[in-house]
Coordinates of C-alpha atoms in Angstrom, one line a residue:
M1 CA -23.1 46.5 4.7
A2 CA -24.3 42.9 5.2
N3 CA -25.3 42.2 1.7
Y4 CA -21.9 42.9 0.0
M5 CA -20.3 41.1 2.8
I6 CA -22.5 38.1 1.7
S7 CA -22.1 38.6 -1.8
H8 CA -18.4 39.7 -2.1
L9 CA -16.4 38.5 1.0
G10 CA -18.5 35.1 1.6
P11 CA -17.5 33.4 -1.7
L12 CA -13.7 34.4 -1.6
L13 CA -13.7 32.9 2.2
V14 CA -15.7 29.8 0.9
S15 CA -13.4 29.5 -2.2
L16 CA -10.2 29.8 0.4
V17 CA -11.2 26.9 2.6
L18 CA -12.4 24.8 -0.1
S19 CA -9.2 25.4 -2.1
G20 CA -7.2 24.5 1.0
T21 CA -9.0 21.3 1.5
L22 CA -8.5 20.4 -2.1
Y23 CA -4.8 21.1 -1.3
G24 CA -4.7 19.0 1.5
C25 CA -6.0 16.2 -1.0
A26 CA -3.7 17.0 -3.5
L27 CA -0.9 16.7 -0.7
V28 CA -2.0 13.2 0.3
Q29 CA -2.3 12.0 -3.2
T30 CA 1.2 13.4 -4.2
Y31 CA 2.5 11.4 -1.4
V32 CA 1.2 8.3 -2.4
Y33 CA 2.1 8.7 -6.0
Y34 CA 5.8 9.1 -5.2
K35 CA 5.4 6.2 -2.7
L36 CA 3.7 3.7 -5.3
F37 CA 5.5 4.8 -8.3
P38 CA 9.1 5.9 -7.3
K39 CA 10.3 4.5 -10.7
D40 CA 7.7 6.1 -12.9
S41 CA 8.5 8.0 -15.8
W42 CA 10.3 11.4 -15.4
K43 CA 7.8 13.3 -17.3
F44 CA 5.0 12.2 -15.2
R45 CA 7.1 13.0 -12.0
I46 CA 8.1 16.4 -13.2
L47 CA 4.4 17.2 -14.1
V48 CA 3.2 16.4 -10.7
A49 CA 6.1 18.2 -9.2
S50 CA 5.2 21.1 -11.3
E51 CA 1.3 21.0 -10.5
M52 CA 1.9 20.9 -6.9
V53 CA 4.5 24.0 -7.1
L54 CA 1.8 26.0 -8.9
Q55 CA -1.1 24.8 -6.8
T56 CA 1.2 25.7 -3.4
A57 CA 1.8 29.3 -5.4
H58 CA -2.0 29.5 -6.2
L59 CA -2.9 28.8 -2.5
A60 CA -0.6 31.4 -0.8
F61 CA -1.2 34.1 -3.1
L62 CA -5.4 33.3 -2.4
A63 CA -4.7 33.3 1.2
L64 CA -2.8 36.6 1.2
G65 CA -5.4 38.2 -1.3
V66 CA -8.2 37.3 0.8
W67 CA -6.3 38.5 3.7
Q68 CA -5.9 42.1 2.2
T69 CA -9.9 42.1 1.0
V70 CA -11.3 41.0 4.6
M71 CA -8.6 43.0 6.7
T72 CA -7.1 46.0 5.1
G73 CA -9.6 46.9 2.8
Y74 CA -12.8 46.2 5.2
A75 CA -13.5 49.7 6.0
H76 CA -13.4 50.9 2.2
H77 CA -16.3 49.5 0.0
P78 CA -14.3 50.5 -3.2
Q79 CA -11.8 47.8 -2.3
I80 CA -13.8 45.2 -1.2
L81 CA -16.0 45.6 -4.4
R82 CA -12.8 44.4 -6.6
L83 CA -10.3 41.8 -6.3
S84 CA -7.0 42.5 -5.1
N85 CA -4.0 42.2 -7.1
T86 CA -2.8 39.2 -4.8
T87 CA -6.2 37.3 -5.6
G88 CA -5.6 38.3 -9.4
I89 CA -1.9 36.9 -9.4
S90 CA -3.8 33.3 -7.6
V91 CA -6.0 33.5 -10.6
V92 CA -2.9 33.4 -13.1
F93 CA -1.8 30.5 -11.7
S94 CA -5.1 28.4 -12.4
G95 CA -4.3 28.8 -16.3
P96 CA -1.0 26.8 -16.2
I97 CA -2.5 24.2 -13.5
A98 CA -5.5 23.5 -15.7
F99 CA -3.5 23.3 -19.4
S100 CA -1.3 20.8 -17.6
T101 CA -4.0 18.5 -16.5
Q102 CA -5.7 18.8 -19.6
A103 CA -2.6 18.4 -21.8
F104 CA -2.1 15.0 -20.0
F105 CA -5.3 13.8 -20.3
V106 CA -5.2 14.8 -24.4
F107 CA -2.2 12.7 -24.5
R108 CA -3.9 10.0 -22.6
L109 CA -6.6 10.4 -25.5
Y110 CA -4.2 10.2 -28.2
T111 CA -2.3 6.9 -27.1
F112 CA -5.5 5.4 -26.7
S113 CA -7.1 6.0 -30.0
R114 CA -4.1 6.4 -31.8
K115 CA -5.9 8.5 -34.1
K116 CA -5.2 12.5 -34.5
N117 CA -8.3 14.6 -35.4
L118 CA -9.9 14.1 -32.3
P119 CA -6.7 14.9 -30.0
I120 CA -5.9 17.9 -32.3
F121 CA -9.4 19.2 -31.5
C122 CA -9.0 19.0 -28.0
S123 CA -5.7 20.4 -28.1
T124 CA -7.0 23.5 -29.8
L125 CA -9.7 23.8 -27.2
V126 CA -7.3 23.5 -24.4
V127 CA -4.8 25.9 -26.1
T128 CA -7.6 28.5 -26.5
Q129 CA -8.9 28.3 -23.1
F130 CA -5.7 28.6 -21.7
V131 CA -4.9 32.0 -23.5
I132 CA -8.1 33.2 -22.7
T133 CA -7.7 32.5 -18.9
L134 CA -4.1 34.1 -19.1
M135 CA -5.6 37.5 -20.9
V136 CA -8.4 37.4 -18.1
S137 CA -6.1 37.0 -15.2
I138 CA -3.6 39.6 -16.4
A139 CA -6.4 41.9 -17.1
T140 CA -7.5 41.6 -13.5
V141 CA -4.3 41.9 -12.3
T142 CA -3.1 45.2 -14.5
A143 CA -6.8 47.1 -14.3
K144 CA -7.4 46.1 -10.9
G145 CA -10.8 44.8 -12.2
L146 CA -12.7 43.5 -15.3
S147 CA -14.9 45.9 -17.5
R148 CA -18.1 44.7 -19.1
S149 CA -15.8 44.5 -22.4
W150 CA -14.2 41.1 -20.5
Q151 CA -17.6 39.3 -20.2
W152 CA -17.8 37.4 -23.7
F153 CA -13.9 36.3 -22.8
I154 CA -15.1 34.9 -19.5
V155 CA -18.2 33.2 -20.8
S156 CA -16.4 32.1 -24.1
G157 CA -13.6 30.4 -21.5
L158 CA -15.9 28.8 -19.3
L159 CA -17.8 27.2 -22.2
I160 CA -14.6 26.1 -24.0
T161 CA -13.5 24.4 -20.4
I162 CA -17.0 22.6 -20.6
C163 CA -16.5 21.5 -24.4
A164 CA -12.8 20.4 -23.9
D165 CA -13.4 18.3 -20.4
T166 CA -16.6 16.7 -21.5
T167 CA -15.3 15.9 -25.2
I168 CA -11.8 14.5 -23.6
A169 CA -13.9 12.2 -20.9
V170 CA -16.9 10.9 -23.3
S171 CA -14.3 10.1 -26.1
M172 CA -11.9 8.2 -23.7
S173 CA -15.0 6.2 -22.3
Y174 CA -16.2 5.4 -25.8
Y175 CA -12.7 4.2 -27.1
L176 CA -12.8 1.8 -23.8
R177 CA -16.3 0.6 -24.3
V178 CA -15.2 -0.1 -27.8
N179 CA -12.5 -2.4 -26.7
K180 CA -14.6 -4.2 -23.7
A181 CA -16.1 -7.1 -25.8
D182 CA -12.5 -8.6 -26.6
F183 CA -12.1 -9.1 -22.9
G184 CA -15.1 -11.3 -21.5
R185 CA -15.2 -11.2 -17.7
T186 CA -12.4 -8.4 -17.2
S187 CA -15.1 -6.4 -18.9
R188 CA -16.2 -5.4 -15.4
V189 CA -12.6 -3.5 -15.0
V190 CA -13.4 -2.0 -17.9
D191 CA -17.0 -0.6 -16.5
R192 CA -15.2 0.8 -13.5
M193 CA -12.4 2.4 -15.7
V194 CA -15.5 4.1 -17.8
L195 CA -16.9 5.6 -14.4
Y196 CA -13.6 6.6 -13.3
I197 CA -12.9 8.8 -16.4
M198 CA -16.2 10.0 -16.8
A199 CA -16.1 11.2 -13.2
T200 CA -12.7 12.7 -13.2
G201 CA -13.7 14.6 -16.5
I202 CA -17.3 15.8 -15.6
I203 CA -16.7 16.8 -12.1
T204 CA -14.4 20.1 -13.8
S205 CA -17.2 20.5 -16.4
I206 CA -19.8 20.8 -13.6
S207 CA -17.8 23.3 -11.6
A208 CA -17.1 25.5 -15.1
L209 CA -21.1 25.2 -15.8
A210 CA -21.8 26.5 -12.2
A211 CA -19.4 29.5 -12.9
G212 CA -20.5 30.5 -16.2
V213 CA -24.3 30.3 -14.8
S214 CA -23.6 32.1 -11.9
F215 CA -21.7 34.8 -13.8
L216 CA -24.8 35.2 -16.3
I217 CA -26.8 35.8 -13.6
T218 CA -25.1 37.8 -11.2
P219 CA -22.0 38.9 -12.6
T220 CA -21.4 41.3 -9.7
V221 CA -21.1 38.9 -7.2
Y222 CA -18.0 36.5 -6.3
I223 CA -20.0 33.1 -6.8
W224 CA -18.5 32.7 -10.0
T225 CA -15.2 34.0 -9.1
G226 CA -15.2 31.8 -6.1
L227 CA -15.8 28.3 -8.2
F228 CA -13.3 29.4 -10.6
I229 CA -10.5 30.0 -8.3
M230 CA -11.4 26.3 -6.6
E231 CA -11.5 24.8 -10.3
S232 CA -7.5 24.6 -10.0
G233 CA -7.8 22.4 -7.2
L234 CA -10.1 20.0 -9.0
Y235 CA -8.0 19.7 -12.3
T236 CA -4.9 18.8 -9.9
N237 CA -6.6 16.2 -7.8
S238 CA -8.2 14.7 -11.1
L239 CA -4.7 14.1 -12.4
L240 CA -3.0 12.7 -9.4
A241 CA -6.0 10.6 -9.1
A242 CA -5.9 9.1 -12.6
L243 CA -2.0 8.5 -11.9
N244 CA -2.6 6.5 -8.6
A245 CA -5.6 4.6 -10.3
R246 CA -3.0 2.4 -11.7
A247 CA -2.3 0.8 -8.7
R248 CA -5.6 0.1 -8.0
F249 CA -6.5 -1.4 -11.3
S250 CA -3.6 -3.7 -11.4
H251 CA -4.4 -4.8 -7.9
E252 CA -7.7 -5.8 -9.2
L253 CA -6.4 -7.6 -12.2
Q254 CA -4.3 -9.7 -10.2
H255 CA -7.3 -11.3 -8.7
P256 CA -9.1 -13.7 -10.8
E257 CA -12.8 -12.7 -9.3
S258 CA -12.1 -9.3 -10.3
A259 CA -10.4 -9.6 -13.7
D260 CA -8.0 -12.1 -15.3
G261 CA -5.5 -12.4 -18.5
L262 CA -5.9 -8.4 -18.7
E263 CA -2.9 -5.8 -18.2
V264 CA -3.8 -2.0 -17.9
S265 CA -1.2 0.6 -18.1
L266 CA -3.2 4.0 -17.6
S267 CA 0.0 5.9 -18.1
R268 CA -0.2 5.0 -21.9
L269 CA -3.6 3.7 -22.1
D270 CA -2.5 0.2 -23.1
I271 CA -4.7 -2.7 -22.6
R272 CA -3.7 -6.2 -23.8
Q273 CA -3.8 -9.8 -23.1
L274 CA -1.7 -11.7 -20.7
P275 CA -0.4 -15.2 -21.5
T276 CA -2.0 -17.8 -18.8
Y277 CA 0.1 -20.8 -17.6
C278 CA -1.7 -23.7 -16.4
S279 CA 0.4 -26.1 -13.7
E280 CA -0.3 -29.6 -14.4
S281 CA 0.8 -30.5 -10.9
Q282 CA -1.5 -28.0 -9.2
G283 CA -4.2 -28.0 -11.6
E284 CA -4.4 -24.0 -11.6
V285 CA -3.9 -20.9 -13.8
R286 CA -1.3 -18.6 -12.6

């Protein structure tokens, strides 16, 4: 009893707590977003609202599924050893959440690089991952569990996730580094942008890698399931952090000690020089 309590119920409870924590962070970031950018593009505002609706449904079904697994099926080993239907439904929402966030970052990559080959490659990975996630999630709900025939689907989906997120993050960082030499002292801001992009992209890759390794080592233990469930919260927070970072970088660029003569719009990833005006009476640059 104690062994499968730790290996099956434990990861689900931990994933519920961590998912709730990430949901709270997303709520704060959503409030900050609508507060700072009330006139932002309607596409971004709808994207944020859709992400939070999906995230709310995801957490609600996850909480209900954990409750059913722990309380309703506690005395029955077969019910505990497989995911409940409501937990499976919560996994279904992970697909659209990850897809929306990754599509946003692919769009940023395209608008920044102005090249089609790499965004098309990343789009193919993102769509493939979305389809595999939906197939596995729906199979979990309809079949009330996954057979061994689905193992390679799960591994493939996790590998594609790692490849897509890493490619997007590295590519965007590369294009920023290429443009860095054109801006002199403002390159310090570019350095921070590179680190920020790498952090938001690599964290989801690390989560997928951990889920894949745990699945290959112990597929019958719910550790990989808990990591996969929690991953949707990482995607939502990455999206909101990228949108809200515009205010931080704009604030830094308004101070000469941070950067001068550079304007950054992360929503379109445009970087351009700003004209400087010299006041002869005061002898200062504005």
